[in-house]
Amino acid sequence: MFPAHFGYCAARSVEEALALLTKYGDDAKLLAGGHSLIPAMKLRLATPKYLIDLSRVPGLRGVRVDGDSLAIGALTVHADVASSDLVRQHVPGLAEAALLIGDIQVRNRGTIGGSVAHNDPAADFPVILLALNAAFVLVSPSGSRTVAAADFFVDFFTTALAAHEVLTEIRVPLPAPGAGTAYAKLGHPASGYVVVSTGVLIQRQSSGQCASARIAIGGLGGGPRRAAATEAALQGQALTPEVIAAAATRTAEGTEPDGDAYASAAYKRHVAGVYARQAIAEAVRRAVG
Ligand SMILES: Cc1cc2nc3c(=O)[nH]c(=O)nc-3n(C[C@H](O)[C@H](O)[C@H](O)COP(=O)(O)OP(=O)(O)OC[C@H]3O[C@@H](n4cnc5c(N)ncnc54)[C@H](O)[C@@H]3O)c2cc1C
């Protein structure tokens, strides 16, 4: 399958990308790794007249500590997130999510910025980044703004990004001592895309009780969302296997997943609890360690 005809511009800076976006307006689309946009163009689900390639823009790739956050450039590919020593040390749940994406070719080309901007309901990064309370730096011709994950992910395939904005950086708050992060998913056996998944950030008190829990889930309808009933069931409790198991059974409360050829809605709701239990237990283990 071939995409419709399009013009191609390779931006050399964020400023040039913004100028091109302003010039071409709704006729243009930003291109990062191309692993969501190009398939959509081949299926004629997207027919931009111009592609503005960000891949040669310097300074948008890599991971660094900046103040009390990890700053991850939007063009950092999944494989580099997965193998980053900083990510593995501070937020292993994020490295885990990156490593579970697609196959090695997808991980070597796809970017974290492209994944969150696309906000596919079956994507991994939106779920773990919501759990980690990440923020997104959006640059426009008039300046920049930083949007929290809760406001950035609006609905499936929809984010707070405006047409004239470029996402330049993802900021992940460094978890405090006593915190643990983890990610677990049931992936589709062919593509790896999420059937159901859970991202976890647990803050554990030295007494062993749960000081706070952020549990995000994917695959249960709409975009990524918090599992409020599970969070409430953990809050203030001793983080024993029994408490974790009971809390995890509430993961799908309030969700209305669609069934599909691979998994029925009932199966998704059930298995969401199984993966949530795994991820919470692993986050607690890391918080203790
Ligand atoms: C076979 C296959 C299997 C896959 N499996 C998985 C999986 O298991 N889990 C998963 O999460 N994903 C999976 N993916 C998707 C993959 O992770 C994509 O790489 C990712 O979703 C998009 O990133 P990209 O860099 O390729 O973005 P692109 O395809 O280049 O762009 C995607 C969208 O984001 C916009 N965009 C890109 N960068 C920016 C930016 N900096 N600022 C503003 N807008 C921007 C583009 O305009 C476009 O609308 C799979 C893809 C394939 C082809």
CSV table of C-alpha atoms and ligand atoms in Angstrom, one decimal:
chain,number,residue,atom,x,y,z
A,1,MET,CA,0.0,0.0,0.0
A,2,PHE,CA,1.3,3.5,-0.9
A,3,PRO,CA,0.5,6.7,0.9
A,4,ALA,CA,-1.0,9.7,-1.0
A,5,HIS,CA,1.6,12.1,-2.5
A,6,PHE,CA,3.2,14.5,0.0
A,7,GLY,CA,5.9,17.0,0.3
A,8,TYR,CA,8.9,16.4,2.6
A,9,CYS,CA,10.8,19.0,4.7
A,10,ALA,CA,13.7,18.2,7.0
A,11,ALA,CA,13.7,20.7,9.9
A,12,ARG,CA,17.1,21.6,11.3
A,13,SER,CA,15.9,23.2,14.5
A,14,VAL,CA,12.7,23.5,16.6
A,15,GLU,CA,12.3,27.0,15.3
A,16,GLU,CA,12.4,25.9,11.7
A,17,ALA,CA,9.8,23.1,12.5
A,18,LEU,CA,7.6,25.7,14.1
A,19,ALA,CA,7.9,28.0,11.1
A,20,LEU,CA,7.0,25.2,8.7
A,21,LEU,CA,4.0,24.3,10.9
A,22,THR,CA,2.8,27.9,10.8
A,23,LYS,CA,3.4,28.0,7.0
A,24,TYR,CA,1.5,24.8,6.1
A,25,GLY,CA,-1.1,24.7,9.0
A,26,ASP,CA,-3.5,21.8,8.9
A,27,ASP,CA,-1.8,20.5,5.7
A,28,ALA,CA,1.3,19.5,7.7
A,29,LYS,CA,2.2,16.7,10.1
A,30,LEU,CA,5.4,16.3,12.2
A,31,LEU,CA,7.3,13.1,11.5
A,32,ALA,CA,9.5,11.5,14.2
A,33,GLY,CA,10.2,7.7,14.0
A,34,GLY,CA,7.3,7.2,11.5
A,35,HIS,CA,6.2,4.0,13.1
A,36,SER,CA,2.6,5.2,13.6
A,37,LEU,CA,2.3,8.0,11.1
A,38,ILE,CA,3.6,6.1,8.0
A,39,PRO,CA,1.4,3.1,8.5
A,40,ALA,CA,-1.6,5.4,9.0
A,41,MET,CA,-0.6,7.2,5.7
A,42,LYS,CA,-0.3,3.9,3.9
A,43,LEU,CA,-3.8,3.1,5.0
A,44,ARG,CA,-4.9,6.6,4.0
A,45,LEU,CA,-6.1,7.2,7.5
A,46,ALA,CA,-3.8,10.3,7.4
A,47,THR,CA,-3.2,12.2,4.2
A,48,PRO,CA,-0.9,15.2,5.2
A,49,LYS,CA,0.2,17.3,2.2
A,50,TYR,CA,3.6,18.0,3.9
A,51,LEU,CA,5.7,16.0,6.4
A,52,ILE,CA,8.0,18.0,8.6
A,53,ASP,CA,10.8,15.6,9.7
A,54,LEU,CA,12.1,16.3,13.2
A,55,SER,CA,14.7,13.5,13.2
A,56,ARG,CA,17.6,15.8,12.3
A,57,VAL,CA,16.8,18.4,14.9
A,58,PRO,CA,19.7,18.5,17.4
A,59,GLY,CA,19.1,18.5,21.2
A,60,LEU,CA,15.9,16.5,21.3
A,61,ARG,CA,17.4,13.1,22.0
A,62,GLY,CA,18.7,11.7,25.3
A,63,VAL,CA,18.1,11.4,29.0
A,64,ARG,CA,19.5,13.7,31.8
A,65,VAL,CA,18.7,14.7,35.3
A,66,ASP,CA,17.4,18.2,35.5
A,67,GLY,CA,16.6,19.4,39.1
A,68,ASP,CA,14.1,17.0,40.6
A,69,SER,CA,13.1,15.4,37.3
A,70,LEU,CA,14.4,13.2,34.6
A,71,ALA,CA,14.3,15.1,31.3
A,72,ILE,CA,13.8,12.9,28.3
A,73,GLY,CA,14.1,14.4,24.8
A,74,ALA,CA,11.1,13.8,22.6
A,75,LEU,CA,13.1,12.1,19.9
A,76,THR,CA,14.7,9.5,22.3
A,77,VAL,CA,13.9,6.1,20.8
A,78,HIS,CA,12.3,3.4,22.8
A,79,ALA,CA,15.5,1.3,22.9
A,80,ASP,CA,17.5,4.2,24.4
A,81,VAL,CA,14.8,4.7,27.1
A,82,ALA,CA,15.0,1.0,27.9
A,83,SER,CA,18.8,1.0,28.2
A,84,SER,CA,19.3,4.3,29.9
A,85,ASP,CA,21.2,3.9,33.2
A,86,LEU,CA,19.3,6.9,34.6
A,87,VAL,CA,15.9,5.6,33.7
A,88,ARG,CA,16.8,2.1,35.0
A,89,GLN,CA,18.1,3.5,38.2
A,90,HIS,CA,15.3,6.0,39.0
A,91,VAL,CA,12.2,4.7,37.3
A,92,PRO,CA,12.7,1.1,36.3
A,93,GLY,CA,9.0,0.8,35.5
A,94,LEU,CA,9.6,3.2,32.5
A,95,ALA,CA,12.5,1.1,31.2
A,96,GLU,CA,10.3,-1.9,31.6
A,97,ALA,CA,7.6,-0.4,29.5
A,98,ALA,CA,10.0,0.7,26.8
A,99,LEU,CA,11.5,-2.8,26.6
A,100,LEU,CA,8.0,-4.3,26.1
A,101,ILE,CA,7.2,-2.2,23.0
A,102,GLY,CA,6.8,-4.0,19.7
A,103,ASP,CA,10.0,-5.6,18.4
A,104,ILE,CA,13.6,-4.4,18.1
A,105,GLN,CA,13.0,-2.6,14.8
A,106,VAL,CA,10.1,-0.6,16.3
A,107,ARG,CA,12.2,0.2,19.5
A,108,ASN,CA,15.1,1.4,17.4
A,109,ARG,CA,13.0,3.8,15.3
A,110,GLY,CA,10.0,4.8,17.4
A,111,THR,CA,10.3,7.8,19.7
A,112,ILE,CA,8.8,8.4,23.1
A,113,GLY,CA,7.6,11.8,21.9
A,114,GLY,CA,5.9,10.2,18.9
A,115,SER,CA,4.3,7.6,21.0
A,116,VAL,CA,2.7,10.0,23.5
A,117,ALA,CA,1.7,12.6,20.8
A,118,HIS,CA,-0.1,9.8,18.9
A,119,ASN,CA,-1.7,8.5,22.2
A,120,ASP,CA,-2.8,5.2,20.7
A,121,PRO,CA,-5.1,3.5,23.3
A,122,ALA,CA,-2.9,0.4,22.9
A,123,ALA,CA,0.4,2.2,23.5
A,124,ASP,CA,2.6,1.6,26.5
A,125,PHE,CA,4.3,4.9,27.3
A,126,PRO,CA,1.0,6.9,28.1
A,127,VAL,CA,0.1,4.4,30.8
A,128,ILE,CA,3.4,4.4,32.7
A,129,LEU,CA,3.9,8.2,32.2
A,130,LEU,CA,0.5,8.8,33.7
A,131,ALA,CA,1.4,6.7,36.7
A,132,LEU,CA,4.7,8.5,37.1
A,133,ASN,CA,2.9,11.9,37.0
A,134,ALA,CA,5.1,13.0,34.0
A,135,ALA,CA,4.8,16.4,32.4
A,136,PHE,CA,5.2,17.4,28.7
A,137,VAL,CA,7.0,20.5,27.4
A,138,LEU,CA,5.2,21.9,24.4
A,139,VAL,CA,6.8,24.6,22.3
A,140,SER,CA,5.0,27.0,20.0
A,141,PRO,CA,6.0,30.2,18.2
A,142,SER,CA,4.7,32.2,21.2
A,143,GLY,CA,6.7,30.3,23.9
A,144,SER,CA,6.5,27.1,25.8
A,145,ARG,CA,4.1,25.5,28.3
A,146,THR,CA,4.3,22.4,30.5
A,147,VAL,CA,1.3,20.1,30.7
A,148,ALA,CA,0.8,17.4,33.4
A,149,ALA,CA,0.0,13.9,32.1
A,150,ALA,CA,-3.5,14.1,33.6
A,151,ASP,CA,-4.3,17.0,31.3
A,152,PHE,CA,-2.1,15.9,28.3
A,153,PHE,CA,-3.8,12.6,27.6
A,154,VAL,CA,-7.3,13.8,26.6
A,155,ASP,CA,-8.9,10.8,24.9
A,156,PHE,CA,-7.7,8.0,22.6
A,157,PHE,CA,-5.6,9.5,19.8
A,158,THR,CA,-6.2,12.9,21.3
A,159,THR,CA,-3.8,15.0,23.5
A,160,ALA,CA,-3.5,18.6,24.6
A,161,LEU,CA,-0.9,19.3,21.8
A,162,ALA,CA,-2.2,22.1,19.5
A,163,ALA,CA,-1.5,21.9,15.8
A,164,HIS,CA,1.1,24.6,16.0
A,165,GLU,CA,3.1,23.0,18.9
A,166,VAL,CA,6.1,20.7,19.0
A,167,LEU,CA,6.6,18.4,22.0
A,168,THR,CA,10.3,18.7,22.9
A,169,GLU,CA,10.7,17.0,26.3
A,170,ILE,CA,9.0,14.6,28.7
A,171,ARG,CA,9.8,15.4,32.4
A,172,VAL,CA,9.5,12.6,34.9
A,173,PRO,CA,9.6,13.5,38.6
A,174,LEU,CA,12.4,11.6,40.4
A,175,PRO,CA,10.6,9.3,42.9
A,176,ALA,CA,11.4,9.9,46.5
A,177,PRO,CA,13.3,7.4,48.6
A,178,GLY,CA,11.0,4.5,49.5
A,179,ALA,CA,9.2,4.7,46.2
A,180,GLY,CA,8.9,1.8,43.7
A,181,THR,CA,7.8,1.8,40.1
A,182,ALA,CA,6.8,-1.1,37.8
A,183,TYR,CA,5.0,-1.9,34.5
A,184,ALA,CA,3.3,-5.1,33.4
A,185,LYS,CA,1.3,-5.8,30.3
A,186,LEU,CA,-0.5,-8.5,28.3
A,187,GLY,CA,0.6,-7.7,24.8
A,188,HIS,CA,-1.0,-8.8,21.6
A,189,PRO,CA,1.0,-11.8,20.4
A,190,ALA,CA,1.5,-10.4,16.9
A,191,SER,CA,2.2,-6.7,17.3
A,192,GLY,CA,3.0,-6.4,21.0
A,193,TYR,CA,0.5,-3.6,21.4
A,194,VAL,CA,-1.3,-3.5,24.8
A,195,VAL,CA,-4.3,-5.7,25.4
A,196,VAL,CA,-4.2,-4.6,29.0
A,197,SER,CA,-1.4,-3.0,31.0
A,198,THR,CA,-0.7,-1.4,34.4
A,199,GLY,CA,1.9,1.2,35.4
A,200,VAL,CA,2.6,1.7,39.1
A,201,LEU,CA,4.2,4.3,41.4
A,202,ILE,CA,4.1,3.3,45.0
A,203,GLN,CA,5.4,5.3,47.9
A,204,ARG,CA,6.0,3.1,50.9
A,205,GLN,CA,6.5,4.2,54.5
A,206,SER,CA,9.3,2.7,56.6
A,207,SER,CA,6.5,1.0,58.7
A,208,GLY,CA,5.5,-0.9,55.5
A,209,GLN,CA,2.3,0.9,54.9
A,210,CYS,CA,1.3,2.6,51.6
A,211,ALA,CA,1.8,6.3,51.8
A,212,SER,CA,0.5,6.8,48.2
A,213,ALA,CA,-0.2,4.8,45.1
A,214,ARG,CA,-0.6,6.0,41.5
A,215,ILE,CA,-1.9,3.1,39.4
A,216,ALA,CA,-2.6,3.7,35.7
A,217,ILE,CA,-4.2,1.3,33.3
A,218,GLY,CA,-4.4,0.8,29.6
A,219,GLY,CA,-6.6,-1.2,27.3
A,220,LEU,CA,-9.8,-0.8,29.2
A,221,GLY,CA,-11.5,1.8,27.0
A,222,GLY,CA,-10.5,5.3,26.1
A,223,GLY,CA,-7.0,6.5,26.8
A,224,PRO,CA,-4.8,5.8,29.8
A,225,ARG,CA,-6.7,6.2,33.1
A,226,ARG,CA,-6.1,5.9,36.9
A,227,ALA,CA,-7.4,2.8,38.7
A,228,ALA,CA,-9.0,4.9,41.5
A,229,ALA,CA,-10.6,2.0,43.4
A,230,THR,CA,-7.3,0.1,43.5
A,231,GLU,CA,-5.4,3.2,44.6
A,232,ALA,CA,-8.0,3.8,47.4
A,233,ALA,CA,-7.7,0.1,48.5
A,234,LEU,CA,-3.9,0.4,48.9
A,235,GLN,CA,-3.8,3.8,50.6
A,236,GLY,CA,-2.7,3.6,54.2
A,237,GLN,CA,-2.7,-0.2,54.2
A,238,ALA,CA,0.2,-2.6,55.0
A,239,LEU,CA,1.5,-3.7,51.6
A,240,THR,CA,1.1,-7.4,52.2
A,241,PRO,CA,0.4,-9.9,49.3
A,242,GLU,CA,-3.2,-10.3,50.5
A,243,VAL,CA,-3.8,-6.5,50.5
A,244,ILE,CA,-2.2,-6.2,47.0
A,245,ALA,CA,-4.3,-9.1,45.6
A,246,ALA,CA,-7.5,-7.7,47.0
A,247,ALA,CA,-6.8,-4.2,45.7
A,248,ALA,CA,-5.9,-5.6,42.2
A,249,THR,CA,-9.2,-7.3,41.8
A,250,ARG,CA,-10.7,-3.7,41.7
A,251,THR,CA,-8.6,-2.6,38.8
A,252,ALA,CA,-11.3,-2.6,36.1
A,253,GLU,CA,-13.9,-0.9,38.3
A,254,GLY,CA,-15.7,1.9,36.4
A,255,THR,CA,-14.2,0.8,33.0
A,256,GLU,CA,-16.1,-0.3,29.9
A,257,PRO,CA,-13.7,-2.0,27.6
A,258,ASP,CA,-14.7,-3.2,24.2
A,259,GLY,CA,-14.3,-6.8,23.3
A,260,ASP,CA,-12.4,-7.6,20.1
A,261,ALA,CA,-11.3,-10.5,18.0
A,262,TYR,CA,-8.4,-11.3,20.4
A,263,ALA,CA,-10.0,-10.7,23.8
A,264,SER,CA,-13.6,-10.3,25.1
A,265,ALA,CA,-14.5,-7.4,27.4
A,266,ALA,CA,-14.9,-9.8,30.3
A,267,TYR,CA,-11.5,-11.3,29.7
A,268,LYS,CA,-9.8,-7.9,29.6
A,269,ARG,CA,-11.5,-6.9,32.9
A,270,HIS,CA,-10.3,-10.1,34.6
A,271,VAL,CA,-6.8,-10.1,33.2
A,272,ALA,CA,-6.3,-6.4,34.1
A,273,GLY,CA,-6.4,-7.4,37.7
A,274,VAL,CA,-3.8,-10.2,37.2
A,275,TYR,CA,-1.3,-7.8,35.6
A,276,ALA,CA,-2.1,-5.1,38.1
A,277,ARG,CA,-1.2,-7.5,41.0
A,278,GLN,CA,2.1,-8.4,39.3
A,279,ALA,CA,3.0,-4.7,38.7
A,280,ILE,CA,2.0,-3.6,42.2
A,281,ALA,CA,3.9,-6.4,43.9
A,282,GLU,CA,7.0,-5.6,41.8
A,283,ALA,CA,6.8,-1.9,42.6
A,284,VAL,CA,6.6,-2.8,46.3
A,285,ARG,CA,9.5,-5.1,46.1
A,286,ARG,CA,11.6,-2.3,44.5
A,287,ALA,CA,10.4,0.2,47.1
A,288,VAL,CA,11.7,-2.1,49.9
A,289,GLY,CA,15.0,-2.8,48.0
B,1,LIG,C1,4.7,-3.4,14.2
B,1,LIG,C2,4.5,-2.3,15.2
B,1,LIG,C3,4.4,-2.7,16.5
B,1,LIG,C4,4.2,-1.8,17.5
B,1,LIG,N1,4.0,-2.2,18.8
B,1,LIG,C5,3.9,-1.2,19.8
B,1,LIG,C6,3.7,-1.6,21.2
B,1,LIG,O1,3.7,-2.8,21.5
B,1,LIG,N2,3.5,-0.7,22.1
B,1,LIG,C7,3.5,0.7,21.7
B,1,LIG,O2,3.4,1.5,22.6
B,1,LIG,N3,3.7,1.1,20.5
B,1,LIG,C8,3.9,0.2,19.5
B,1,LIG,N4,4.1,0.6,18.2
B,1,LIG,C9,4.1,2.0,17.9
B,1,LIG,C10,5.4,2.6,18.0
B,1,LIG,O3,5.8,2.7,19.4
B,1,LIG,C11,5.5,4.0,17.4
B,1,LIG,O4,6.9,4.2,17.2
B,1,LIG,C12,5.0,5.2,18.3
B,1,LIG,O5,3.7,5.0,18.6
B,1,LIG,C13,5.1,6.5,17.5
B,1,LIG,O6,6.4,7.0,17.6
B,1,LIG,P1,7.1,7.6,16.3
B,1,LIG,O7,8.3,8.2,16.7
B,1,LIG,O8,7.2,6.5,15.3
B,1,LIG,O9,6.1,8.7,15.8
B,1,LIG,P2,5.5,9.0,14.3
B,1,LIG,O10,4.8,7.9,13.7
B,1,LIG,O11,6.6,9.7,13.5
B,1,LIG,O12,4.4,10.1,14.7
B,1,LIG,C14,3.2,9.8,15.4
B,1,LIG,C15,2.4,11.0,15.6
B,1,LIG,O13,3.0,11.9,16.6
B,1,LIG,C16,3.2,13.2,16.0
B,1,LIG,N5,4.5,13.6,16.6
B,1,LIG,C17,5.7,12.9,16.6
B,1,LIG,N6,6.6,13.5,17.2
B,1,LIG,C18,6.1,14.7,17.7
B,1,LIG,C19,6.6,15.8,18.5
B,1,LIG,N7,7.9,15.8,18.9
B,1,LIG,N8,5.8,16.8,18.8
B,1,LIG,C20,4.5,16.8,18.3
B,1,LIG,N9,3.9,15.8,17.6
B,1,LIG,C21,4.7,14.7,17.3
B,1,LIG,C22,3.2,13.0,14.5
B,1,LIG,O14,2.8,14.2,13.9
B,1,LIG,C23,2.2,11.9,14.4
B,1,LIG,O15,0.9,12.4,14.4
B,1,LIG,C24,4.2,-0.4,17.2
B,1,LIG,C25,4.4,0.0,15.9
B,1,LIG,C26,4.6,-0.9,14.9
B,1,LIG,C27,4.8,-0.5,13.5
